[in-house]
Coordinates of C-alpha atoms in Angstrom, one line a residue:
M1172 CA 131.2 -14.6 -151.9
T1173 CA 133.5 -13.2 -154.2
A1174 CA 137.1 -13.9 -154.9
R1175 CA 138.6 -11.0 -152.8
D1176 CA 136.5 -12.5 -150.0
A1177 CA 137.5 -16.5 -150.2
H1178 CA 139.8 -17.4 -146.9
P1179 CA 141.1 -20.9 -146.8
S1180 CA 139.9 -24.1 -145.1
P1181 CA 141.3 -24.5 -141.7
A1182 CA 144.9 -25.8 -142.3
G1183 CA 146.9 -28.6 -141.6
T1184 CA 149.2 -28.4 -138.7
E1185 CA 148.6 -27.9 -135.1
A1186 CA 150.3 -24.2 -135.5
E1187 CA 148.5 -23.2 -138.5
R1188 CA 145.1 -24.6 -136.9
R1189 CA 146.0 -22.7 -133.6
V1190 CA 146.2 -19.2 -135.5
A1191 CA 142.8 -20.0 -137.0
G1192 CA 141.5 -20.8 -133.4
V1193 CA 142.0 -17.3 -132.4
A1194 CA 139.2 -15.0 -131.5
W1195 CA 140.1 -12.4 -133.8
E1196 CA 137.0 -10.4 -133.6
A1197 CA 138.3 -9.1 -130.1
L1198 CA 140.6 -6.7 -131.8
A1199 CA 137.6 -5.0 -133.2
G1200 CA 138.6 -1.0 -132.1
T1201 CA 142.7 -2.0 -131.1
G1202 CA 143.8 -3.4 -134.4
P1203 CA 144.3 0.1 -136.1
G1204 CA 146.2 0.9 -132.9
L1205 CA 148.6 -1.9 -133.0
G1206 CA 150.9 -0.1 -135.9
P1207 CA 153.8 1.0 -133.6
E1208 CA 154.2 -2.0 -131.8
L1209 CA 153.9 -4.2 -134.8
A1210 CA 156.7 -1.9 -136.9
E1211 CA 158.7 -2.0 -133.1
V1212 CA 158.8 -5.8 -133.6
L1213 CA 159.4 -6.2 -137.1
A1214 CA 162.4 -3.6 -137.2
G1215 CA 163.8 -6.2 -134.2
G1216 CA 162.2 -5.6 -131.0
A1217 CA 161.2 -7.7 -128.5
A1218 CA 157.7 -9.4 -128.9
E1219 CA 157.2 -9.8 -125.5
R1220 CA 157.9 -6.2 -124.5
A1221 CA 155.8 -4.6 -127.3
V1222 CA 152.9 -6.6 -126.7
T1223 CA 153.2 -5.3 -122.2
R1224 CA 153.6 -1.7 -123.6
A1225 CA 150.6 -2.4 -125.9
L1226 CA 148.2 -4.1 -122.7
R1227 CA 149.5 -1.2 -120.1
A1228 CA 148.6 1.5 -123.1
R1229 CA 144.9 -0.3 -122.9
P1230 CA 143.9 -0.2 -119.8
A1231 CA 140.0 -1.2 -120.9
L1232 CA 140.3 -4.1 -122.8
D1233 CA 138.5 -7.3 -121.5
A1234 CA 140.0 -10.8 -121.5
A1235 CA 139.5 -11.7 -125.1
G1236 CA 140.5 -8.3 -125.7
R1237 CA 144.2 -8.8 -124.8
A1238 CA 144.6 -12.3 -126.0
A1239 CA 143.5 -11.0 -129.3
V1240 CA 146.2 -8.3 -128.9
A1241 CA 148.6 -10.3 -127.8
E1242 CA 148.1 -12.8 -130.4
A1243 CA 148.7 -10.0 -133.1
I1244 CA 151.8 -8.9 -132.2
F1245 CA 153.2 -12.5 -131.7
G1246 CA 151.4 -13.7 -134.6
V1247 CA 153.2 -11.0 -136.8
G1248 CA 156.1 -11.2 -135.5
L1249 CA 156.4 -15.0 -135.8
W1250 CA 155.0 -15.1 -139.1
R1251 CA 155.9 -12.5 -141.4
R1252 CA 158.1 -14.0 -144.0
R1253 CA 154.9 -16.2 -144.7
L1254 CA 152.3 -13.3 -144.8
R1255 CA 154.8 -11.3 -147.2
A1256 CA 154.8 -14.5 -149.1
Q1257 CA 151.1 -15.0 -149.5
L1258 CA 151.0 -11.2 -149.9
G1259 CA 153.5 -11.3 -152.8
D1260 CA 154.9 -7.9 -151.1
P1261 CA 158.5 -8.1 -149.5
L1262 CA 157.8 -5.1 -148.1
A1263 CA 154.4 -4.9 -146.8
P1264 CA 153.3 -2.7 -144.1
P1265 CA 152.8 -4.3 -140.5
A1266 CA 148.7 -3.0 -140.7
L1267 CA 148.4 -5.1 -144.1
L1268 CA 151.0 -8.2 -142.6
L1269 CA 147.7 -7.7 -139.5
A1270 CA 144.9 -8.2 -141.8
A1271 CA 146.9 -11.1 -144.3
L1272 CA 147.3 -12.8 -140.6
V1273 CA 143.7 -12.3 -140.2
R1274 CA 142.7 -13.4 -143.1
D1275 CA 145.5 -16.4 -144.3
L1276 CA 146.4 -18.2 -141.1
G1277 CA 142.9 -16.4 -139.2
G1278 CA 140.7 -18.2 -141.8
R1279 CA 138.7 -14.8 -141.5
E1280 CA 136.7 -13.3 -144.6
A1281 CA 138.8 -10.3 -146.3
G1282 CA 136.4 -7.4 -145.5
R1283 CA 136.4 -8.2 -142.3
A1284 CA 140.4 -9.0 -141.5
E1285 CA 140.9 -5.7 -143.1
A1286 CA 138.6 -4.0 -141.2
L1287 CA 140.3 -5.4 -137.8
A1288 CA 143.2 -4.3 -138.9
G1289 CA 141.9 -0.5 -139.8
L1290 CA 142.7 -1.2 -143.6
P1291 CA 140.2 0.3 -146.2
P1292 CA 138.0 -2.2 -148.3
G1293 CA 140.1 -3.8 -151.0
A1294 CA 143.8 -3.2 -149.3
L1295 CA 144.5 -6.9 -149.1
P1296 CA 145.5 -8.2 -152.6
P1297 CA 143.7 -11.6 -153.9
P1298 CA 144.4 -14.5 -151.9
R1299 CA 147.3 -16.7 -152.8
P1300 CA 147.7 -21.1 -151.6
P1301 CA 150.0 -21.2 -148.4
P1302 CA 153.4 -21.3 -150.0
A1303 CA 155.1 -25.0 -150.6
A1304 CA 158.7 -24.1 -149.4
R1305 CA 159.2 -24.9 -146.0
A1306 CA 160.9 -21.8 -144.9
D1307 CA 157.7 -19.9 -146.3
R1308 CA 155.1 -22.0 -144.4
F1309 CA 156.9 -22.1 -141.6
S1310 CA 158.2 -18.5 -141.3
L1311 CA 161.8 -18.9 -141.3
P1312 CA 165.0 -17.3 -141.9
G1313 CA 167.2 -18.7 -144.5
W1314 CA 169.9 -19.9 -142.0
L1315 CA 167.5 -21.2 -139.6
D1316 CA 165.7 -23.6 -142.2
A1317 CA 169.3 -24.9 -143.0
E1318 CA 169.9 -25.7 -139.2
L1319 CA 166.8 -27.5 -139.5
D1320 CA 167.5 -29.6 -142.3
A1321 CA 171.2 -30.8 -141.0
A1322 CA 169.8 -31.4 -137.6
A1323 CA 166.2 -33.1 -138.3
G1324 CA 166.5 -34.5 -142.0
P1325 CA 163.2 -36.3 -143.2
E1326 CA 161.6 -34.8 -139.9
A1327 CA 162.7 -31.0 -140.3
D1328 CA 158.7 -30.1 -141.9
A1329 CA 157.7 -31.6 -138.8
L1330 CA 160.3 -29.7 -136.3
A1331 CA 159.5 -26.4 -138.0
A1332 CA 155.8 -26.8 -137.5
A1333 CA 156.5 -27.8 -133.8
L1334 CA 158.2 -24.6 -133.7
C1335 CA 155.3 -22.5 -134.8
L1336 CA 153.4 -23.5 -131.6
P1337 CA 154.0 -22.2 -128.0
G1338 CA 155.7 -24.9 -125.4
P1339 CA 153.4 -26.1 -122.7
V1340 CA 153.5 -24.7 -119.3
A1341 CA 155.4 -27.4 -117.6
L1342 CA 156.7 -27.4 -113.3
R1343 CA 158.7 -29.4 -111.1
A1344 CA 157.7 -30.8 -108.2
N1345 CA 160.4 -29.7 -105.5
R1346 CA 160.7 -32.9 -104.0
L1347 CA 162.1 -31.5 -100.9
R1348 CA 158.5 -30.2 -99.6
T1349 CA 156.5 -32.4 -101.4
S1350 CA 155.4 -35.3 -104.4
P1351 CA 154.4 -35.2 -107.6
E1352 CA 151.1 -36.7 -106.8
A1353 CA 150.6 -34.5 -104.0
L1354 CA 151.4 -31.5 -105.6
A1355 CA 148.9 -32.3 -108.8
A1356 CA 146.2 -32.5 -105.9
R1357 CA 146.9 -29.4 -104.6
L1358 CA 147.2 -27.9 -107.9
G1359 CA 143.8 -29.4 -108.3
A1360 CA 142.0 -27.5 -105.6
E1361 CA 143.9 -24.4 -106.7
G1362 CA 141.5 -24.8 -110.0
V1363 CA 144.9 -25.9 -112.4
R1364 CA 144.3 -29.5 -113.9
T1365 CA 147.9 -31.3 -115.0
R1366 CA 148.8 -34.4 -116.0
P1367 CA 152.3 -36.5 -115.2
G1368 CA 155.3 -35.7 -117.3
A1369 CA 155.8 -38.5 -119.9
L1370 CA 159.6 -38.2 -119.7
A1371 CA 160.5 -36.8 -116.4
P1372 CA 159.6 -38.3 -112.8
A1373 CA 158.8 -34.9 -110.9
C1374 CA 157.2 -33.0 -114.3
L1375 CA 153.4 -32.3 -114.2
V1376 CA 152.4 -30.6 -117.6
V1377 CA 149.0 -27.9 -117.4
E1378 CA 146.6 -28.6 -119.4
G1379 CA 143.6 -26.1 -120.0
P1380 CA 144.2 -22.4 -119.9
R1381 CA 147.9 -21.2 -118.9
P1382 CA 147.5 -20.4 -115.2
N1383 CA 148.9 -17.3 -113.5
V1384 CA 151.6 -19.9 -111.9
Y1385 CA 153.2 -16.8 -109.4
G1386 CA 149.9 -16.6 -107.9
L1387 CA 149.4 -19.8 -107.1
R1388 CA 149.4 -20.3 -103.3
A1389 CA 151.7 -23.9 -104.0
W1390 CA 154.4 -21.9 -106.1
Q1391 CA 154.1 -19.1 -103.0
D1392 CA 154.8 -22.1 -100.5
G1393 CA 158.2 -23.4 -102.7
L1394 CA 155.8 -26.5 -103.9
L1395 CA 157.0 -26.1 -107.6
E1396 CA 159.4 -24.4 -110.3
V1397 CA 158.5 -23.4 -113.8
Q1398 CA 160.8 -25.8 -115.5
D1399 CA 160.5 -27.2 -119.1
E1400 CA 160.2 -31.3 -119.3
G1401 CA 163.2 -31.3 -121.9
S1402 CA 165.0 -28.7 -118.8
Q1403 CA 163.9 -31.8 -115.9
L1404 CA 165.3 -34.5 -118.0
L1405 CA 168.9 -33.1 -118.5
G1406 CA 168.9 -32.5 -114.4
E1407 CA 167.6 -36.4 -113.7
A1408 CA 170.3 -37.3 -116.3
V1409 CA 173.1 -36.5 -113.9
G1410 CA 172.3 -39.3 -111.6
A1411 CA 172.6 -37.6 -109.0
R1412 CA 171.8 -39.7 -105.0
A1413 CA 171.1 -38.8 -101.7
G1414 CA 174.0 -37.2 -99.9
E1415 CA 176.4 -36.7 -102.8
A1416 CA 178.6 -33.5 -104.1
V1417 CA 177.5 -32.7 -107.2
L1418 CA 178.7 -29.2 -109.4
D1419 CA 176.3 -27.3 -111.5
A1420 CA 179.1 -25.8 -113.6
C1421 CA 177.0 -23.4 -115.6
A1422 CA 174.0 -23.1 -112.8
G1423 CA 172.2 -19.5 -114.2
A1424 CA 170.0 -18.7 -111.7
G1425 CA 169.4 -22.2 -110.7
G1426 CA 166.5 -24.4 -112.3
K1427 CA 168.7 -27.4 -112.7
T1428 CA 171.1 -26.7 -109.4
L1429 CA 167.4 -27.0 -107.4
L1430 CA 166.6 -30.2 -109.0
L1431 CA 170.1 -31.7 -108.3
A1432 CA 169.4 -30.1 -104.3
S1433 CA 166.2 -32.4 -103.9
A1434 CA 168.2 -35.6 -105.5
V1435 CA 171.0 -35.3 -103.1
G1436 CA 168.7 -34.4 -100.4
P1437 CA 169.7 -32.7 -96.9
A1438 CA 172.9 -34.9 -96.5
G1439 CA 174.4 -33.6 -99.8
R1440 CA 176.0 -30.6 -101.5
V1441 CA 175.2 -28.4 -104.7
H1442 CA 177.9 -26.3 -106.0
A1443 CA 176.9 -24.1 -108.1
A1444 CA 178.9 -21.4 -110.5
D1445 CA 178.5 -18.8 -113.2
P1446 CA 180.3 -15.9 -114.4
D1447 CA 176.9 -14.0 -114.4
A1448 CA 176.6 -12.8 -110.4
G1449 CA 173.2 -11.1 -110.9
R1450 CA 171.9 -14.8 -111.8
L1451 CA 173.5 -16.2 -108.7
V1452 CA 171.7 -13.5 -106.5
R1453 CA 168.9 -15.3 -108.5
L1454 CA 169.4 -18.7 -107.7
R1455 CA 169.9 -17.6 -103.8
T1456 CA 166.6 -16.5 -103.6
R1457 CA 165.0 -20.0 -105.3
A1458 CA 167.3 -21.9 -103.0
L1459 CA 165.9 -20.1 -99.5
A1460 CA 162.0 -20.6 -101.4
A1461 CA 162.7 -23.7 -102.3
G1462 CA 164.3 -24.9 -98.8
A1463 CA 167.8 -25.5 -100.2
A1464 CA 169.5 -23.0 -99.0
G1465 CA 171.2 -25.5 -96.7
I1466 CA 171.8 -27.8 -99.7
V1467 CA 173.7 -25.0 -102.2
A1468 CA 176.8 -23.7 -102.3
V1469 CA 177.0 -20.4 -104.1
H1470 CA 180.5 -19.9 -105.7
G1471 CA 181.5 -17.0 -108.4
A1472 CA 182.3 -17.5 -111.9
A1473 CA 183.7 -20.7 -111.4
A1474 CA 184.4 -23.6 -108.4
P1475 CA 187.2 -23.7 -106.2
A1476 CA 190.0 -25.7 -108.0
D1477 CA 190.7 -28.3 -105.9
L1478 CA 186.8 -29.1 -105.7
R1479 CA 186.2 -32.6 -106.5
V1480 CA 182.8 -34.0 -106.9
D1481 CA 180.9 -37.4 -107.3
R1482 CA 178.7 -35.8 -110.4
V1483 CA 179.3 -32.4 -112.4
L1484 CA 176.5 -30.8 -114.6
V1485 CA 178.2 -28.9 -117.9
D1486 CA 174.7 -26.9 -119.2
A1487 CA 176.8 -25.0 -121.4
P1488 CA 176.3 -21.5 -123.2
C1489 CA 174.6 -22.3 -126.3
S1490 CA 172.5 -20.8 -129.8
E1491 CA 169.4 -21.6 -127.6
L1492 CA 167.6 -23.2 -130.6
G1493 CA 166.2 -25.8 -129.0
A1494 CA 163.9 -22.6 -127.3
L1495 CA 162.9 -21.2 -130.1
R1496 CA 159.4 -22.1 -128.7
R1497 CA 159.4 -19.5 -126.1
G1498 CA 159.5 -16.3 -128.2
P1499 CA 157.9 -16.5 -131.7
D1500 CA 160.4 -13.9 -132.6
L1501 CA 163.2 -14.7 -131.5
R1502 CA 164.3 -16.5 -134.9
W1503 CA 164.0 -13.1 -136.3
R1504 CA 166.8 -11.7 -133.7
I1505 CA 168.8 -14.6 -133.6
D1506 CA 172.5 -13.6 -134.9
P1507 CA 173.5 -16.8 -136.5
A1508 CA 177.4 -15.4 -137.0
A1509 CA 177.7 -15.7 -133.6
F1510 CA 177.5 -19.3 -133.5
E1511 CA 181.2 -19.9 -134.9
A1512 CA 182.7 -19.3 -131.7
L1513 CA 180.3 -21.3 -129.4
P1514 CA 182.4 -24.8 -129.5
A1515 CA 185.2 -23.4 -128.7
L1516 CA 183.9 -21.7 -125.7
Q1517 CA 182.0 -24.7 -124.7
A1518 CA 185.2 -26.9 -125.3
R1519 CA 186.7 -24.5 -123.2
I1520 CA 184.2 -25.1 -120.1
L1521 CA 184.0 -28.8 -120.5
E1522 CA 187.4 -29.0 -120.1
R1523 CA 187.8 -27.2 -117.1
A1524 CA 184.5 -28.5 -115.2
A1525 CA 186.1 -32.3 -116.0
A1526 CA 189.2 -31.6 -113.8
H1527 CA 186.3 -31.2 -110.8
V1528 CA 185.0 -34.9 -111.1
R1529 CA 186.6 -37.5 -108.7
T1530 CA 187.3 -41.3 -109.8
G1531 CA 184.6 -43.1 -110.6
G1532 CA 182.6 -40.0 -111.2
R1533 CA 179.8 -38.5 -113.5
L1534 CA 180.4 -35.4 -116.4
V1535 CA 177.2 -34.3 -118.1
Y1536 CA 177.7 -32.1 -120.8
A1537 CA 174.2 -30.2 -122.4
T1538 CA 172.9 -27.9 -124.5
C1539 CA 169.7 -26.7 -125.6
T1540 CA 170.5 -26.9 -129.1
F1541 CA 169.9 -29.2 -132.2
R1542 CA 173.4 -28.0 -134.0
R1543 CA 175.7 -31.1 -134.2
A1544 CA 178.7 -28.3 -134.3
E1545 CA 177.7 -27.9 -130.7
D1546 CA 176.4 -31.4 -129.4
E1547 CA 178.1 -34.3 -130.9
E1548 CA 180.7 -32.4 -132.1
V1549 CA 181.8 -30.8 -128.8
A1550 CA 181.5 -34.3 -127.1
G1551 CA 183.7 -36.2 -129.8
A1552 CA 186.4 -33.7 -129.8
F1553 CA 186.5 -34.1 -125.1
E1554 CA 186.2 -37.7 -126.0
R1555 CA 189.3 -37.8 -128.1
V1556 CA 191.6 -36.4 -125.8
H1557 CA 190.2 -37.6 -122.6
P1558 CA 190.4 -41.6 -122.9
E1559 CA 189.9 -41.8 -118.9
F1560 CA 186.0 -40.4 -119.9
E1561 CA 184.1 -43.1 -120.9
R1562 CA 180.5 -42.5 -122.8
I1563 CA 177.6 -44.0 -120.5
A1564 CA 174.1 -43.6 -121.7
P1565 CA 172.2 -40.9 -119.5
E1566 CA 169.2 -42.2 -117.0
A1567 CA 166.2 -41.1 -120.0
P1568 CA 163.7 -43.0 -121.4
A1569 CA 164.8 -44.8 -124.3
S1570 CA 162.6 -42.6 -126.7
A1571 CA 164.8 -39.6 -125.8
L1572 CA 168.0 -41.7 -126.0
T1573 CA 170.3 -41.7 -129.5
P1574 CA 171.3 -44.9 -131.1
D1575 CA 175.2 -43.2 -130.0
G1576 CA 174.2 -42.9 -125.9
F1577 CA 173.6 -39.3 -126.4
L1578 CA 170.5 -37.8 -125.1
R1579 CA 168.1 -35.7 -127.4
T1580 CA 164.7 -34.7 -126.6
W1581 CA 162.9 -32.8 -129.8
P1582 CA 159.7 -30.3 -129.8
H1583 CA 158.0 -32.3 -132.3
R1584 CA 158.7 -35.7 -130.8
H1585 CA 158.5 -35.2 -127.4
G1586 CA 156.4 -31.6 -126.9
T1587 CA 159.6 -30.4 -124.7
D1588 CA 162.5 -28.0 -126.1
A1589 CA 165.0 -29.5 -128.1
F1590 CA 167.9 -30.4 -125.3
F1591 CA 171.0 -32.6 -125.8
A1592 CA 173.5 -34.3 -123.6
A1593 CA 176.4 -36.5 -123.4
A1594 CA 177.4 -38.2 -119.9
W1595 CA 180.6 -39.9 -119.0
V1596 CA 182.3 -42.3 -116.0
R1597 CA 186.1 -41.2 -115.4
R1598 CA 187.6 -44.5 -114.8
G1599 CA 190.9 -44.4 -112.8

């Protein structure tokens, strides 16, 4: 074997080993035609849309070919910085990046990688060792590398590696209609193997191949929702009980709203508000399918000013860095300049929501990010001007609670997206 055909041994992290395990040989005949889709992603286009178009343009591909095309587009989109570093070429064209992906992370010989990418022999430069710097090795924009360092400190490398893996498929049993145990049996009969979640009581995590969840009869019968286990844990942290009144002040399309509805049951009420009217329309549809239409009251952008409830959830708009696993190219499409305005917005929403908490009630502030400026700092600022709200530890497993009594989940620790929550009780 010549020097140019040498390739690295299986890489160290799970994310790197995953790329080596892709069936890259199924790219034969398709790699050369992926240039436009790869260029679109590298220019800032969404990788998911590029994959959809690429597959529609190739209807004759078998399942292996379709998977390889998706992995190629997502892989170049995610690993671009590392590939350029190992090529020693910051301006490497898309086809060369694909060849480097297949050789340097995929572990294939240089000649084979060039052929699969539609390049002539010798197009790839000699291989280089994996880069040592975290931003290069895990393909991070500089600003994100700094955020990981600030948030995770000595665990930043482990967090970076976890953010390069796709998140698992987590399901929530709709306890208005079934139990987690019954749902697991039902899914098993449909060929979907699951295990119980480690943190949230209604969670099932899919094991094995990723199923078409929306084609399952269990989904069509309203028995489940697709929801990250960390997100489920946030809903559980509200501590809603049967018969209570709850406000979901930033309901969105309603994943946590429906969880809260299953907790309060038919005798309770969940009020949902969100400035995005389109998402509230989807919430109505989902509530009907889940058997929660009689429990969920959908308002507009804000709840009525005189509404007082037992519990309020503020799942605030945030930088969403905790969900970076959900889109391999998201890190390259985020503008960190937009983060500066978020804490003030979050504080305003939290302030308004607090007015709806009756004496003895609970207020929960939550985000899907690990930035302290949007998490602990917003919570601390709220406490300083609202001594009537006493911080309590959210209802969650000890492994997800910080020494300060906040809830935090991490991809590298818990296998979930990264979430934060603070909880308070309103004293008289």
